[in-house]
PDB file of C-alpha atoms in Angstrom:
ATOM      1  CA  MET K   1     -26.752  12.040 -22.973  1.00 48.00           C
ATOM      2  CA  THR K   2     -29.964  13.517 -24.288  1.00 56.00           C
ATOM      3  CA  ASP K   3     -33.345  12.004 -23.488  1.00 69.00           C
ATOM      4  CA  THR K   4     -34.975   9.676 -25.955  1.00 73.00           C
ATOM      5  CA  PRO K   5     -37.660  11.515 -27.903  1.00 75.00           C
ATOM      6  CA  PRO K   6     -41.111  10.001 -27.606  1.00 83.00           C
ATOM      7  CA  LEU K   7     -42.494   8.057 -30.512  1.00 88.00           C
ATOM      8  CA  ALA K   8     -45.343   9.811 -32.294  1.00 83.00           C
ATOM      9  CA  GLU K   9     -48.792   8.753 -31.128  1.00 91.00           C
ATOM     10  CA  GLY K  10     -50.216   5.867 -33.106  1.00 93.00           C
ATOM     11  CA  TYR K  11     -46.936   3.985 -33.566  1.00 96.00           C
ATOM     12  CA  GLU K  12     -44.982   1.337 -31.702  1.00 96.00           C
ATOM     13  CA  ILE K  13     -41.445  -0.039 -31.886  1.00 97.00           C
ATOM     14  CA  SER K  14     -40.735  -3.754 -31.796  1.00 97.00           C
ATOM     15  CA  THR K  15     -37.692  -6.014 -32.034  1.00 97.00           C
ATOM     16  CA  ASP K  16     -39.846  -9.050 -32.823  1.00 97.00           C
ATOM     17  CA  PRO K  17     -38.320 -10.490 -36.026  1.00 95.00           C
ATOM     18  CA  ASP K  18     -41.621 -12.165 -36.920  1.00 96.00           C
ATOM     19  CA  ARG K  19     -43.257  -8.751 -37.340  1.00 97.00           C
ATOM     20  CA  LEU K  20     -40.798  -7.511 -39.947  1.00 98.00           C
ATOM     21  CA  ASP K  21     -42.227  -6.932 -43.395  1.00 98.00           C
ATOM     22  CA  VAL K  22     -39.059  -8.189 -45.062  1.00 98.00           C
ATOM     23  CA  GLU K  23     -40.360  -7.536 -48.574  1.00 98.00           C
ATOM     24  CA  ARG K  24     -41.106  -3.913 -47.679  1.00 98.00           C
ATOM     25  CA  VAL K  25     -37.732  -3.472 -45.969  1.00 98.00           C
ATOM     26  CA  HIS K  26     -35.972  -4.879 -49.025  1.00 98.00           C
ATOM     27  CA  ARG K  27     -37.937  -2.623 -51.373  1.00 98.00           C
ATOM     28  CA  TRP K  28     -37.189   0.460 -49.266  1.00 98.00           C
ATOM     29  CA  LEU K  29     -33.488  -0.208 -49.019  1.00 98.00           C
ATOM     30  CA  SER K  30     -32.786  -1.603 -52.488  1.00 97.00           C
ATOM     31  CA  THR K  31     -34.671   1.133 -54.342  1.00 97.00           C
ATOM     32  CA  ASP K  32     -34.584   4.243 -52.144  1.00 96.00           C
ATOM     33  CA  ALA K  33     -31.596   4.104 -49.774  1.00 96.00           C
ATOM     34  CA  TYR K  34     -28.362   5.451 -51.287  1.00 95.00           C
ATOM     35  CA  TRP K  35     -26.253   3.030 -49.226  1.00 95.00           C
ATOM     36  CA  ALA K  36     -28.166  -0.103 -50.277  1.00 96.00           C
ATOM     37  CA  THR K  37     -29.429   0.596 -53.798  1.00 96.00           C
ATOM     38  CA  GLY K  38     -29.512  -2.642 -55.732  1.00 96.00           C
ATOM     39  CA  ARG K  39     -28.980  -4.875 -52.684  1.00 96.00           C
ATOM     40  CA  SER K  40     -30.325  -8.325 -53.500  1.00 97.00           C
ATOM     41  CA  ARG K  41     -33.161  -9.856 -51.524  1.00 97.00           C
ATOM     42  CA  GLU K  42     -30.911 -12.779 -50.588  1.00 98.00           C
ATOM     43  CA  LYS K  43     -28.298 -10.410 -49.157  1.00 97.00           C
ATOM     44  CA  GLN K  44     -30.972  -8.442 -47.303  1.00 97.00           C
ATOM     45  CA  ASP K  45     -32.388 -11.648 -45.819  1.00 97.00           C
ATOM     46  CA  ARG K  46     -28.901 -12.620 -44.586  1.00 97.00           C
ATOM     47  CA  ALA K  47     -28.425  -9.142 -43.119  1.00 97.00           C
ATOM     48  CA  ILE K  48     -31.708  -9.383 -41.239  1.00 98.00           C
ATOM     49  CA  ALA K  49     -30.904 -12.891 -39.990  1.00 97.00           C
ATOM     50  CA  GLY K  50     -27.550 -11.767 -38.585  1.00 97.00           C
ATOM     51  CA  SER K  51     -28.763  -8.583 -36.928  1.00 98.00           C
ATOM     52  CA  LEU K  52     -30.851  -7.174 -34.114  1.00 98.00           C
ATOM     53  CA  ASN K  53     -33.791  -5.644 -36.016  1.00 98.00           C
ATOM     54  CA  PHE K  54     -36.121  -2.809 -35.039  1.00 98.00           C
ATOM     55  CA  GLY K  55     -39.396  -2.015 -36.743  1.00 98.00           C
ATOM     56  CA  VAL K  56     -41.830   0.838 -36.243  1.00 98.00           C
ATOM     57  CA  TYR K  57     -45.461  -0.082 -36.862  1.00 98.00           C
ATOM     58  CA  ALA K  58     -48.673   1.909 -37.250  1.00 96.00           C
ATOM     59  CA  LEU K  59     -51.052   0.808 -34.498  1.00 96.00           C
ATOM     60  CA  ASP K  60     -54.185   1.193 -36.629  1.00 95.00           C
ATOM     61  CA  SER K  61     -53.056  -0.886 -39.619  1.00 96.00           C
ATOM     62  CA  GLY K  62     -50.081  -2.837 -38.292  1.00 95.00           C
ATOM     63  CA  ASP K  63     -48.078  -1.664 -41.309  1.00 97.00           C
ATOM     64  CA  GLN K  64     -44.354  -1.226 -40.862  1.00 98.00           C
ATOM     65  CA  VAL K  65     -43.308   2.397 -41.406  1.00 98.00           C
ATOM     66  CA  ALA K  66     -39.627   2.344 -40.389  1.00 98.00           C
ATOM     67  CA  TYR K  67     -36.694   0.011 -39.906  1.00 98.00           C
ATOM     68  CA  ALA K  68     -33.229  -0.099 -38.351  1.00 98.00           C
ATOM     69  CA  ARG K  69     -30.810  -2.886 -37.659  1.00 98.00           C
ATOM     70  CA  VAL K  70     -27.835  -3.319 -35.394  1.00 98.00           C
ATOM     71  CA  ILE K  71     -24.891  -5.637 -35.834  1.00 98.00           C
ATOM     72  CA  THR K  72     -23.564  -6.308 -32.348  1.00 97.00           C
ATOM     73  CA  ASP K  73     -21.964  -8.734 -29.939  1.00 96.00           C
ATOM     74  CA  LEU K  74     -24.083  -7.217 -27.125  1.00 96.00           C
ATOM     75  CA  ALA K  75     -20.893  -6.810 -25.117  1.00 96.00           C
ATOM     76  CA  SER K  76     -18.489  -4.263 -26.554  1.00 95.00           C
ATOM     77  CA  PHE K  77     -19.539  -3.016 -29.992  1.00 96.00           C
ATOM     78  CA  ALA K  78     -22.549  -2.170 -32.129  1.00 98.00           C
ATOM     79  CA  TRP K  79     -22.953  -0.926 -35.699  1.00 98.00           C
ATOM     80  CA  LEU K  80     -26.234   0.883 -36.392  1.00 98.00           C
ATOM     81  CA  CYS K  81     -27.260   0.649 -40.018  1.00 98.00           C
ATOM     82  CA  ASP K  82     -30.107   0.580 -42.521  1.00 98.00           C
ATOM     83  CA  VAL K  83     -32.116   3.227 -40.666  1.00 97.00           C
ATOM     84  CA  TYR K  84     -35.050   4.014 -42.941  1.00 98.00           C
ATOM     85  CA  VAL K  85     -38.406   5.766 -42.518  1.00 97.00           C
ATOM     86  CA  ASP K  86     -41.091   5.386 -45.171  1.00 97.00           C
ATOM     87  CA  PRO K  87     -41.613   8.716 -46.986  1.00 97.00           C
ATOM     88  CA  SER K  88     -45.271   8.757 -45.887  1.00 95.00           C
ATOM     89  CA  ALA K  89     -44.204   8.773 -42.222  1.00 95.00           C
ATOM     90  CA  ARG K  90     -41.321  11.249 -42.390  1.00 95.00           C
ATOM     91  CA  GLY K  91     -41.452  14.512 -40.489  1.00 93.00           C
ATOM     92  CA  GLU K  92     -43.083  12.985 -37.393  1.00 93.00           C
ATOM     93  CA  GLY K  93     -39.859  12.318 -35.483  1.00 93.00           C
ATOM     94  CA  ILE K  94     -40.104   8.585 -36.097  1.00 95.00           C
ATOM     95  CA  GLY K  95     -36.468   8.228 -37.164  1.00 95.00           C
ATOM     96  CA  THR K  96     -35.187  10.112 -34.131  1.00 94.00           C
ATOM     97  CA  ALA K  97     -37.402   8.088 -31.790  1.00 96.00           C
ATOM     98  CA  LEU K  98     -36.297   4.855 -33.480  1.00 96.00           C
ATOM     99  CA  VAL K  99     -32.594   5.613 -33.093  1.00 96.00           C
ATOM    100  CA  GLY K 100     -33.217   6.669 -29.483  1.00 95.00           C
ATOM    101  CA  ALA K 101     -34.953   3.354 -28.847  1.00 96.00           C
ATOM    102  CA  VAL K 102     -31.995   1.493 -30.354  1.00 96.00           C
ATOM    103  CA  ARG K 103     -29.624   3.412 -28.067  1.00 95.00           C
ATOM    104  CA  GLU K 104     -31.734   2.633 -25.006  1.00 94.00           C
ATOM    105  CA  HIS K 105     -32.109  -1.025 -25.984  1.00 96.00           C
ATOM    106  CA  LEU K 106     -28.309  -1.354 -26.104  1.00 97.00           C
ATOM    107  CA  ARG K 107     -27.593   0.686 -22.944  1.00 95.00           C
ATOM    108  CA  PRO K 108     -27.959  -2.217 -20.441  1.00 96.00           C
ATOM    109  CA  TYR K 109     -25.368  -4.246 -22.362  1.00 96.00           C
ATOM    110  CA  ASP K 110     -22.738  -1.569 -21.686  1.00 94.00           C
ATOM    111  CA  VAL K 111     -21.371  -1.691 -25.232  1.00 95.00           C
ATOM    112  CA  ARG K 112     -18.332   0.536 -25.509  1.00 92.00           C
ATOM    113  CA  ARG K 113     -19.400   2.236 -28.733  1.00 93.00           C
ATOM    114  CA  ILE K 114     -22.161   2.378 -31.286  1.00 96.00           C
ATOM    115  CA  LEU K 115     -20.930   3.396 -34.704  1.00 96.00           C
ATOM    116  CA  LEU K 116     -22.806   4.433 -37.823  1.00 96.00           C
ATOM    117  CA  ALA K 117     -22.166   6.071 -41.153  1.00 94.00           C
ATOM    118  CA  THR K 118     -24.309   8.746 -42.777  1.00 94.00           C
ATOM    119  CA  HIS K 119     -24.021  11.212 -45.629  1.00 93.00           C
ATOM    120  CA  ASP K 120     -26.974  13.389 -44.756  1.00 90.00           C
ATOM    121  CA  ALA K 121     -28.514  12.790 -41.315  1.00 90.00           C
ATOM    122  CA  HIS K 122     -25.851  14.068 -38.935  1.00 92.00           C
ATOM    123  CA  GLY K 123     -28.351  16.337 -37.172  1.00 89.00           C
ATOM    124  CA  VAL K 124     -30.695  13.453 -36.369  1.00 88.00           C
ATOM    125  CA  TYR K 125     -27.908  11.442 -34.761  1.00 94.00           C
ATOM    126  CA  GLU K 126     -26.295  14.400 -32.959  1.00 94.00           C
ATOM    127  CA  LYS K 127     -29.574  14.990 -31.091  1.00 92.00           C
ATOM    128  CA  LEU K 128     -29.099  11.538 -29.598  1.00 93.00           C
ATOM    129  CA  GLY K 129     -25.488  11.948 -28.521  1.00 93.00           C
ATOM    130  CA  PHE K 130     -23.619  10.729 -31.607  1.00 95.00           C
ATOM    131  CA  ALA K 131     -20.531  12.713 -32.614  1.00 95.00           C
ATOM    132  CA  PRO K 132     -17.798  12.470 -35.248  1.00 93.00           C
ATOM    133  CA  LEU K 133     -14.955  10.105 -34.388  1.00 92.00           C
ATOM    134  CA  ALA K 134     -12.499  11.807 -32.033  1.00 92.00           C
ATOM    135  CA  LYS K 135      -9.545  10.050 -33.652  1.00 93.00           C
ATOM    136  CA  PRO K 136     -10.569   8.962 -37.146  1.00 91.00           C
ATOM    137  CA  ASP K 137      -6.902   8.332 -37.983  1.00 93.00           C
ATOM    138  CA  GLN K 138      -7.034   5.295 -35.660  1.00 93.00           C
ATOM    139  CA  TRP K 139      -9.791   3.595 -37.684  1.00 91.00           C
ATOM    140  CA  MET K 140      -9.300   1.508 -40.775  1.00 91.00           C
ATOM    141  CA  ALA K 141     -11.588  -0.331 -43.152  1.00 89.00           C
ATOM    142  CA  LEU K 142     -11.196  -3.313 -45.441  1.00 91.00           C
ATOM    143  CA  LEU K 143     -13.486  -2.806 -48.426  1.00 89.00           C
ATOM    144  CA  PHE K 144     -14.601  -5.593 -50.731  1.00 88.00           C
ATOM    145  CA  GLY K 145     -16.216  -4.953 -54.104  1.00 73.00           C
ATOM    146  CA  GLN K 146     -16.515  -1.199 -53.904  1.00 60.00           C
TER     147      GLN K 146
END
C-alpha cells in the first residue's frame, strides 16, 4: 500500500470530538457537498455522534479546514464518508493526507475493508490504495427516501 502523504505544514489532524466545529461542518456539507446538500443540522449531529470523526485544523488560528468521518465497528468494516476540504485550503494535499491518516488510524484494528463512494475524487483515493469493487455484483443496497 502506498505511503501516507504528509500533511501540509501549518496543519494538524485530530480525532478529538470536542475540537469539531460542528456548525462549520454542517454548513460545508449541507450547502456545498453534492452527497449531503440539504442535510439537516439534527441529522448531521446524529451522524457525528455515531461516527469516528477526523478534523484538520490550522495551527495558527485553530480553525477547522477539513473533515472526514468513519462509520465502523473497529473490527471488520469501515465506511469512509463526508470527506470535505474547505475551498480556501484545497490544492495543498490536505484531503489526501486526511484520508491517509484515516487509513492509518484504522490499520491497527485490522478491519477487513474500508468502503467509500465518490462521483469525482477517484484519483485521490486511488493514490491511497482504494480500488473499484472487484465483484460489485455481490453487493446490494437498501435505499430509503431516495
